[in-house]
Amino acid sequence: RREYSNAFFFRQKFAQEFAALDSEVWKHYECNRQARLFFSFDRYAALHLFEELKPVELFAVGSTVNGCGSYNSDMDLCLCIPTDIENIYSSERMLVHTGGIYFILNTIIKGKPSLRRVVRSSEVIPAKVPIIKMSLHPPYEELDLDINVNNTAGIYNSHLIHYYARYLNLTDITCIDQRFPAVCLLVKHWAITNGIGDAATGSFNSYSLILLVLHYFQCGVQPAVLPNLQFLYPDKFGSTPPLSELHLFQDLNTLPREPPNNQTVGELLVGFFHYYAAFDFENIAISMRNSCVISRSQMPPDTYMYCVFIEEPFDRNNTARFALFVLRVHCSEEILRSNFLIDLQFVIRNVSKVEFPVFFVAAGTTL
């Protein structure tokens, strides 16, 4: 019945179950999010490495700074090596010229005595964007580091997502909308548990999952939960200024007054799965920069090789280019019932036993 497409009516019918669901989502977030204390510890470790690797620049990226990571997330870093190549922002171009840099850098790390006192082990992991994976000596032995070289796209998009999820002050009380990082963290854990949170296996990377949540929060609900920061602050988020001008934890100017979205975090979580259960990935692409969907028929023909197209906010590449399968989640009346919500509460408490109704559909398959 049509009422199940509307979270409000669904909540009215299962008010008690939704209240419990909301509580469990917030518990999951509070127990698993990366606290500011851990961020400070991570940053201190990065500064230690930075001092050893000068004159190159080292930037924290990914879940380390974007506000959507868990307490046990790896620390992602981008090492920016000066280059004469025009427009170093182009990550695709830089990868062609920096392929051998990883092995050279890894040799330097292993051969420099002062770095060996910090770095316990390191190895190059070949990939579309290669990384150097490091483990450290005490007091940083609990940190695992993933370092890429000159992938500056990751610096800009981490800076942007940071401001969607960040706290507006240093008291850890208020953020633009705390429902966003809470849903992101749960969706990431759900995807990993279901084997669809790893680009290396033909599914989604964590950044694409975050963008799926962001798109839903901007376009999938009315009124929108989050604004388009690239549109509202073009000088800060709509361009690619010098990396030295990117700063975290700064206050934004007053956001425009818009009608608030009062849905609970549980309603938004269920709505997220409902939205993408009906999403036509084959014919529609997601534009993060413009906060909209676009017909794939208006895009270059070669983009049809991708099962899913999520436009990166800065370089316009497809963040989900490795996704070989479309994720479909059944949200029929049979699923959206009180027992499903009760199961969902259990799932959130025991992420290793996720039972969301999920299956893969290969590209081009008709359901």
CSV table of C-alpha atoms in Angstrom, one decimal:
chain,number,residue,atom,x,y,z
A,1,ARG,CA,0.0,0.0,0.0
A,2,ARG,CA,1.1,3.6,-0.7
A,3,GLU,CA,1.3,4.5,2.9
A,4,TYR,CA,4.4,2.5,3.2
A,5,SER,CA,6.3,4.9,0.9
A,6,ASN,CA,5.7,7.6,3.5
A,7,ALA,CA,7.8,7.4,6.6
A,8,PHE,CA,5.4,9.5,8.6
A,9,PHE,CA,2.4,7.1,8.1
A,10,PHE,CA,4.8,4.2,8.7
A,11,ARG,CA,5.9,5.7,11.9
A,12,GLN,CA,2.4,6.3,13.1
A,13,LYS,CA,1.5,2.6,12.6
A,14,PHE,CA,4.7,1.4,14.4
A,15,ALA,CA,5.4,4.2,16.8
A,16,GLN,CA,6.8,2.0,19.6
A,17,GLU,CA,9.1,0.1,17.2
A,18,PHE,CA,10.4,3.3,15.7
A,19,ALA,CA,11.1,4.9,19.0
A,20,ALA,CA,13.2,1.9,19.9
A,21,LEU,CA,14.9,2.0,16.5
A,22,ASP,CA,15.8,5.7,16.9
A,23,SER,CA,17.4,4.9,20.3
A,24,GLU,CA,19.5,2.1,18.8
A,25,VAL,CA,20.7,4.2,15.9
A,26,TRP,CA,21.9,6.9,18.3
A,27,LYS,CA,23.5,4.3,20.6
A,28,HIS,CA,25.4,2.8,17.6
A,29,TYR,CA,26.6,6.2,16.6
A,30,GLU,CA,27.8,7.2,20.1
A,31,CYS,CA,29.5,3.9,20.7
A,32,ASN,CA,31.3,3.7,17.3
A,33,ARG,CA,32.0,7.2,16.1
A,34,GLN,CA,35.5,8.7,16.1
A,35,ALA,CA,35.7,11.1,19.1
A,36,ARG,CA,37.6,14.3,18.9
A,37,LEU,CA,40.2,12.8,21.3
A,38,PHE,CA,41.1,10.1,18.8
A,39,PHE,CA,41.1,12.7,16.0
A,40,SER,CA,43.7,14.8,17.9
A,41,PHE,CA,45.8,11.6,18.6
A,42,ASP,CA,45.7,10.8,14.8
A,43,ARG,CA,46.6,14.3,13.9
A,44,TYR,CA,49.6,14.2,16.3
A,45,ALA,CA,50.9,11.0,14.6
A,46,ALA,CA,50.5,12.6,11.2
A,47,LEU,CA,52.4,15.7,12.3
A,48,HIS,CA,55.2,13.4,13.6
A,49,LEU,CA,55.4,11.8,10.1
A,50,PHE,CA,55.1,15.2,8.4
A,51,GLU,CA,58.2,16.4,10.3
A,52,GLU,CA,60.2,13.4,9.0
A,53,LEU,CA,59.0,13.7,5.4
A,54,LYS,CA,59.5,17.5,4.8
A,55,PRO,CA,59.5,19.3,2.4
A,56,VAL,CA,56.4,17.4,1.1
A,57,GLU,CA,53.0,18.1,2.6
A,58,LEU,CA,50.9,15.6,4.4
A,59,PHE,CA,47.1,15.9,4.6
A,60,ALA,CA,44.6,13.8,6.6
A,61,VAL,CA,41.8,12.6,4.4
A,62,GLY,CA,38.8,10.3,4.4
A,63,SER,CA,37.2,9.1,7.6
A,64,THR,CA,40.0,10.6,9.6
A,65,VAL,CA,38.6,14.1,9.0
A,66,ASN,CA,35.2,13.8,7.3
A,67,GLY,CA,33.3,13.1,10.5
A,68,CYS,CA,31.7,9.8,9.3
A,69,GLY,CA,34.4,7.4,10.6
A,70,SER,CA,34.4,5.0,13.4
A,71,TYR,CA,36.8,4.8,16.4
A,72,ASN,CA,38.8,2.0,14.7
A,73,SER,CA,39.0,3.4,11.2
A,74,ASP,CA,42.4,3.4,9.5
A,75,MET,CA,44.1,6.8,9.2
A,76,ASP,CA,44.1,8.0,5.6
A,77,LEU,CA,46.8,10.4,4.5
A,78,CYS,CA,47.6,12.1,1.2
A,79,LEU,CA,51.3,12.9,0.6
A,80,CYS,CA,51.6,15.9,-1.8
A,81,ILE,CA,54.8,16.0,-3.7
A,82,PRO,CA,55.6,19.2,-5.6
A,83,THR,CA,55.4,18.7,-9.4
A,84,ASP,CA,55.7,20.8,-12.5
A,85,ILE,CA,52.7,19.1,-14.1
A,86,GLU,CA,50.0,21.6,-14.9
A,87,ASN,CA,46.8,21.2,-12.9
A,88,ILE,CA,48.0,18.7,-10.3
A,89,TYR,CA,44.4,18.4,-9.1
A,90,SER,CA,43.6,15.9,-11.9
A,91,SER,CA,44.0,12.6,-10.0
A,92,GLU,CA,43.8,10.6,-13.2
A,93,ARG,CA,46.7,12.4,-14.7
A,94,MET,CA,48.8,12.3,-11.6
A,95,LEU,CA,48.5,8.6,-11.3
A,96,VAL,CA,50.2,8.1,-14.7
A,97,HIS,CA,53.2,10.2,-13.5
A,98,THR,CA,53.5,8.9,-9.9
A,99,GLY,CA,53.2,5.2,-10.4
A,100,GLY,CA,56.8,4.6,-9.4
A,101,ILE,CA,56.8,7.2,-6.6
A,102,TYR,CA,55.2,4.7,-4.2
A,103,PHE,CA,58.0,2.3,-4.4
A,104,ILE,CA,60.7,5.0,-4.2
A,105,LEU,CA,58.9,6.5,-1.2
A,106,ASN,CA,58.6,3.1,0.5
A,107,THR,CA,62.3,2.6,0.0
A,108,ILE,CA,63.0,5.9,1.6
A,109,ILE,CA,60.8,5.1,4.5
A,110,LYS,CA,62.5,1.8,5.1
A,111,GLY,CA,66.0,3.3,4.7
A,112,LYS,CA,65.7,6.4,6.9
A,113,PRO,CA,66.7,5.7,10.5
A,114,SER,CA,64.5,8.4,12.0
A,115,LEU,CA,61.5,7.1,10.1
A,116,ARG,CA,62.2,3.5,11.1
A,117,ARG,CA,61.9,4.6,14.8
A,118,VAL,CA,58.3,5.7,14.0
A,119,VAL,CA,57.3,3.2,11.2
A,120,ARG,CA,57.2,-0.5,12.2
A,121,SER,CA,56.4,-1.8,8.7
A,122,SER,CA,55.3,-0.5,5.3
A,123,GLU,CA,54.3,-2.0,2.0
A,124,VAL,CA,52.9,-0.7,-1.3
A,125,ILE,CA,49.4,-1.9,-2.2
A,126,PRO,CA,48.8,-1.7,-6.0
A,127,ALA,CA,45.4,-0.3,-6.9
A,128,LYS,CA,43.7,2.3,-9.1
A,129,VAL,CA,44.9,4.7,-6.4
A,130,PRO,CA,47.9,2.9,-4.9
A,131,ILE,CA,48.6,3.3,-1.2
A,132,ILE,CA,51.5,2.7,1.2
A,133,LYS,CA,50.1,0.8,4.2
A,134,MET,CA,52.0,1.5,7.4
A,135,SER,CA,51.9,0.3,11.0
A,136,LEU,CA,53.7,2.3,13.6
A,137,HIS,CA,55.7,1.8,16.8
A,138,PRO,CA,54.4,2.9,20.2
A,139,PRO,CA,52.7,5.1,21.2
A,140,TYR,CA,50.9,4.9,17.8
A,141,GLU,CA,50.8,1.1,17.6
A,142,GLU,CA,47.0,1.0,17.4
A,143,LEU,CA,47.0,3.2,14.3
A,144,ASP,CA,47.1,1.7,10.8
A,145,LEU,CA,48.0,4.3,8.1
A,146,ASP,CA,47.1,4.3,4.4
A,147,ILE,CA,49.1,6.9,2.4
A,148,ASN,CA,48.4,7.9,-1.2
A,149,VAL,CA,50.4,10.3,-3.3
A,150,ASN,CA,49.1,13.4,-4.9
A,151,ASN,CA,45.5,12.2,-5.0
A,152,THR,CA,44.3,15.8,-4.2
A,153,ALA,CA,40.7,15.0,-5.1
A,154,GLY,CA,40.5,13.2,-1.8
A,155,ILE,CA,41.7,16.3,0.1
A,156,TYR,CA,39.0,18.5,-1.3
A,157,ASN,CA,36.1,16.1,-0.9
A,158,SER,CA,37.2,15.2,2.6
A,159,HIS,CA,37.2,18.9,3.4
A,160,LEU,CA,33.6,19.2,2.0
A,161,ILE,CA,32.2,16.2,3.8
A,162,HIS,CA,33.8,17.4,7.0
A,163,TYR,CA,31.6,20.5,6.9
A,164,TYR,CA,28.4,18.5,6.3
A,165,ALA,CA,29.1,16.3,9.3
A,166,ARG,CA,31.3,18.4,11.6
A,167,TYR,CA,30.5,20.0,14.9
A,168,LEU,CA,30.0,23.7,14.7
A,169,ASN,CA,32.0,24.4,17.9
A,170,LEU,CA,34.6,22.6,20.0
A,171,THR,CA,32.2,21.4,22.7
A,172,ASP,CA,31.0,18.4,20.7
A,173,ILE,CA,27.4,19.4,21.2
A,174,THR,CA,26.1,20.8,17.9
A,175,CYS,CA,26.7,20.0,14.2
A,176,ILE,CA,25.0,21.0,11.0
A,177,ASP,CA,22.8,17.9,11.4
A,178,GLN,CA,24.0,15.0,13.5
A,179,ARG,CA,21.6,12.7,11.8
A,180,PHE,CA,23.9,12.7,8.8
A,181,PRO,CA,27.0,11.2,10.3
A,182,ALA,CA,24.9,8.8,12.4
A,183,VAL,CA,23.2,7.3,9.3
A,184,CYS,CA,26.5,7.3,7.3
A,185,LEU,CA,28.3,5.3,10.0
A,186,LEU,CA,25.5,2.8,10.2
A,187,VAL,CA,25.1,2.4,6.4
A,188,LYS,CA,28.9,1.9,6.2
A,189,HIS,CA,28.9,-0.8,8.8
A,190,TRP,CA,25.9,-2.5,7.2
A,191,ALA,CA,27.5,-2.5,3.8
A,192,ILE,CA,30.8,-3.9,5.1
A,193,THR,CA,28.9,-6.7,7.0
A,194,ASN,CA,27.0,-7.5,3.8
A,195,GLY,CA,30.1,-7.6,1.7
A,196,ILE,CA,29.2,-4.6,-0.4
A,197,GLY,CA,31.5,-2.0,1.3
A,198,ASP,CA,34.7,-2.7,-0.6
A,199,ALA,CA,35.5,-1.4,-4.1
A,200,ALA,CA,38.1,-4.1,-4.5
A,201,THR,CA,35.3,-6.7,-4.6
A,202,GLY,CA,33.2,-4.8,-7.1
A,203,SER,CA,31.0,-2.9,-4.7
A,204,PHE,CA,31.0,0.5,-3.1
A,205,ASN,CA,33.8,2.3,-1.4
A,206,SER,CA,33.0,4.1,1.8
A,207,TYR,CA,33.1,7.5,0.1
A,208,SER,CA,30.4,6.5,-2.4
A,209,LEU,CA,28.2,5.2,0.5
A,210,ILE,CA,28.5,8.6,2.2
A,211,LEU,CA,27.6,10.4,-1.0
A,212,LEU,CA,24.5,8.1,-1.4
A,213,VAL,CA,23.4,9.2,2.1
A,214,LEU,CA,24.2,12.9,1.3
A,215,HIS,CA,22.2,12.7,-1.9
A,216,TYR,CA,19.2,11.2,-0.1
A,217,PHE,CA,19.4,13.9,2.6
A,218,GLN,CA,19.4,16.6,0.0
A,219,CYS,CA,17.1,15.3,-2.7
A,220,GLY,CA,15.2,12.2,-1.3
A,221,VAL,CA,13.2,13.9,1.4
A,222,GLN,CA,11.1,17.0,1.7
A,223,PRO,CA,12.0,19.3,3.1
A,224,ALA,CA,15.7,18.6,2.6
A,225,VAL,CA,17.8,17.7,5.7
A,226,LEU,CA,21.0,19.2,4.4
A,227,PRO,CA,21.7,22.2,2.0
A,228,ASN,CA,24.1,22.2,-0.9
A,229,LEU,CA,27.3,23.8,0.6
A,230,GLN,CA,29.0,24.1,-2.8
A,231,PHE,CA,26.1,26.3,-4.0
A,232,LEU,CA,25.9,28.4,-0.8
A,233,TYR,CA,29.6,28.8,-0.3
A,234,PRO,CA,31.2,28.7,-3.8
A,235,ASP,CA,34.4,30.3,-2.7
A,236,LYS,CA,34.9,27.8,0.1
A,237,PHE,CA,33.6,24.6,-1.4
A,238,GLY,CA,32.8,25.3,-5.1
A,239,SER,CA,36.4,25.6,-6.3
A,240,THR,CA,39.8,24.1,-5.7
A,241,PRO,CA,41.8,26.7,-3.8
A,242,PRO,CA,45.4,26.2,-2.7
A,243,LEU,CA,45.5,23.3,-0.3
A,244,SER,CA,47.1,25.6,2.3
A,245,GLU,CA,43.7,27.5,2.4
A,246,LEU,CA,41.7,24.4,3.4
A,247,HIS,CA,41.0,24.5,7.2
A,248,LEU,CA,38.9,22.3,9.4
A,249,PHE,CA,36.6,23.1,12.3
A,250,GLN,CA,35.9,26.7,11.2
A,251,ASP,CA,32.5,28.3,11.7
A,252,LEU,CA,30.4,28.8,8.5
A,253,ASN,CA,28.4,31.9,8.0
A,254,THR,CA,24.8,31.7,9.0
A,255,LEU,CA,23.0,29.1,6.9
A,256,PRO,CA,19.8,30.3,5.0
A,257,ARG,CA,16.6,29.7,7.0
A,258,GLU,CA,14.7,26.9,5.4
A,259,PRO,CA,11.8,24.7,6.7
A,260,PRO,CA,13.3,22.1,9.0
A,261,ASN,CA,13.1,18.4,8.4
A,262,ASN,CA,11.8,16.9,11.6
A,263,GLN,CA,12.0,13.2,10.7
A,264,THR,CA,13.8,11.1,13.2
A,265,VAL,CA,17.0,9.3,12.5
A,266,GLY,CA,15.1,6.0,12.3
A,267,GLU,CA,12.7,7.4,9.7
A,268,LEU,CA,15.6,8.7,7.6
A,269,LEU,CA,17.3,5.3,7.8
A,270,VAL,CA,14.3,3.4,6.6
A,271,GLY,CA,13.6,6.1,4.0
A,272,PHE,CA,17.2,5.8,2.7
A,273,PHE,CA,16.7,2.1,1.9
A,274,HIS,CA,13.2,2.7,0.5
A,275,TYR,CA,14.6,5.5,-1.8
A,276,TYR,CA,17.4,3.4,-3.3
A,277,ALA,CA,15.2,0.3,-3.6
A,278,ALA,CA,13.3,2.2,-6.3
A,279,PHE,CA,16.3,4.1,-7.8
A,280,ASP,CA,16.8,3.6,-11.5
A,281,PHE,CA,20.6,3.4,-11.5
A,282,GLU,CA,20.6,2.2,-15.1
A,283,ASN,CA,19.1,5.4,-16.4
A,284,ILE,CA,19.8,8.0,-13.8
A,285,ALA,CA,23.1,9.4,-12.4
A,286,ILE,CA,23.6,11.3,-9.2
A,287,SER,CA,25.2,14.8,-9.4
A,288,MET,CA,26.6,15.8,-6.0
A,289,ARG,CA,27.8,19.2,-7.1
A,290,ASN,CA,24.3,20.3,-8.3
A,291,SER,CA,22.3,18.3,-5.7
A,292,CYS,CA,20.2,16.6,-8.4
A,293,VAL,CA,19.8,13.5,-10.6
A,294,ILE,CA,20.5,13.6,-14.3
A,295,SER,CA,19.6,11.4,-17.1
A,296,ARG,CA,22.4,9.2,-18.2
A,297,SER,CA,21.3,9.7,-21.8
A,298,GLN,CA,22.7,13.2,-21.5
A,299,MET,CA,26.1,12.0,-20.4
A,300,PRO,CA,29.0,10.7,-22.6
A,301,PRO,CA,28.2,7.3,-24.1
A,302,ASP,CA,31.2,5.6,-22.4
A,303,THR,CA,29.6,6.3,-19.0
A,304,TYR,CA,27.2,3.5,-19.7
A,305,MET,CA,30.0,1.0,-18.9
A,306,TYR,CA,29.3,1.8,-15.2
A,307,CYS,CA,26.5,0.1,-13.4
A,308,VAL,CA,26.2,3.1,-11.0
A,309,PHE,CA,27.3,6.7,-11.6
A,310,ILE,CA,27.8,9.0,-8.7
A,311,GLU,CA,29.5,12.2,-9.8
A,312,GLU,CA,32.4,13.3,-7.6
A,313,PRO,CA,31.8,16.9,-6.4
A,314,PHE,CA,35.1,18.3,-7.7
A,315,ASP,CA,36.7,16.3,-10.6
A,316,ARG,CA,33.3,15.0,-11.9
A,317,ASN,CA,34.6,11.4,-12.1
A,318,ASN,CA,32.5,8.5,-11.1
A,319,THR,CA,33.1,7.6,-7.4
A,320,ALA,CA,31.3,4.2,-7.9
A,321,ARG,CA,33.2,3.2,-11.1
A,322,PHE,CA,34.2,-0.1,-9.5
A,323,ALA,CA,30.7,-1.1,-8.5
A,324,LEU,CA,29.9,-4.1,-10.7
A,325,PHE,CA,26.5,-4.8,-9.2
A,326,VAL,CA,23.5,-2.7,-8.4
A,327,LEU,CA,22.3,-3.0,-4.8
A,328,ARG,CA,18.6,-3.5,-4.4
A,329,VAL,CA,16.8,-3.6,-1.1
A,330,HIS,CA,13.3,-4.9,-0.9
A,331,CYS,CA,11.0,-2.5,0.9
A,332,SER,CA,7.7,-4.0,0.1
A,333,GLU,CA,4.8,-4.1,2.6
A,334,GLU,CA,5.9,-7.6,3.6
A,335,ILE,CA,9.3,-6.2,4.7
A,336,LEU,CA,8.1,-3.0,6.2
A,337,ARG,CA,6.3,-4.4,9.1
A,338,SER,CA,6.8,-4.4,12.9
A,339,ASN,CA,8.9,-7.5,12.8
A,340,PHE,CA,11.3,-5.9,10.4
A,341,LEU,CA,11.8,-3.0,12.8
A,342,ILE,CA,12.3,-5.3,15.7
A,343,ASP,CA,14.9,-7.2,13.6
A,344,LEU,CA,16.5,-3.9,12.6
A,345,GLN,CA,17.0,-3.0,16.3
A,346,PHE,CA,18.8,-6.3,16.8
A,347,VAL,CA,20.9,-5.6,13.7
A,348,ILE,CA,22.1,-2.3,14.9
A,349,ARG,CA,23.2,-3.8,18.2
A,350,ASN,CA,24.9,-6.7,16.5
A,351,VAL,CA,26.2,-5.4,13.2
A,352,SER,CA,28.0,-8.7,12.5
A,353,LYS,CA,24.6,-10.4,12.1
A,354,VAL,CA,22.9,-7.9,9.7
A,355,GLU,CA,19.7,-9.3,8.2
A,356,PHE,CA,18.6,-6.5,5.9
A,357,PRO,CA,16.9,-8.0,2.9
A,358,VAL,CA,19.6,-7.4,0.3
A,359,PHE,CA,20.8,-9.0,-2.9
A,360,PHE,CA,22.8,-8.1,-5.9
A,361,VAL,CA,21.6,-7.7,-9.5
A,362,ALA,CA,24.3,-7.8,-12.2
A,363,ALA,CA,24.4,-4.9,-14.6
A,364,GLY,CA,21.7,-5.2,-17.3
A,365,THR,CA,19.7,-7.8,-15.4
A,366,THR,CA,15.9,-7.2,-15.4
A,367,LEU,CA,14.1,-7.8,-12.1
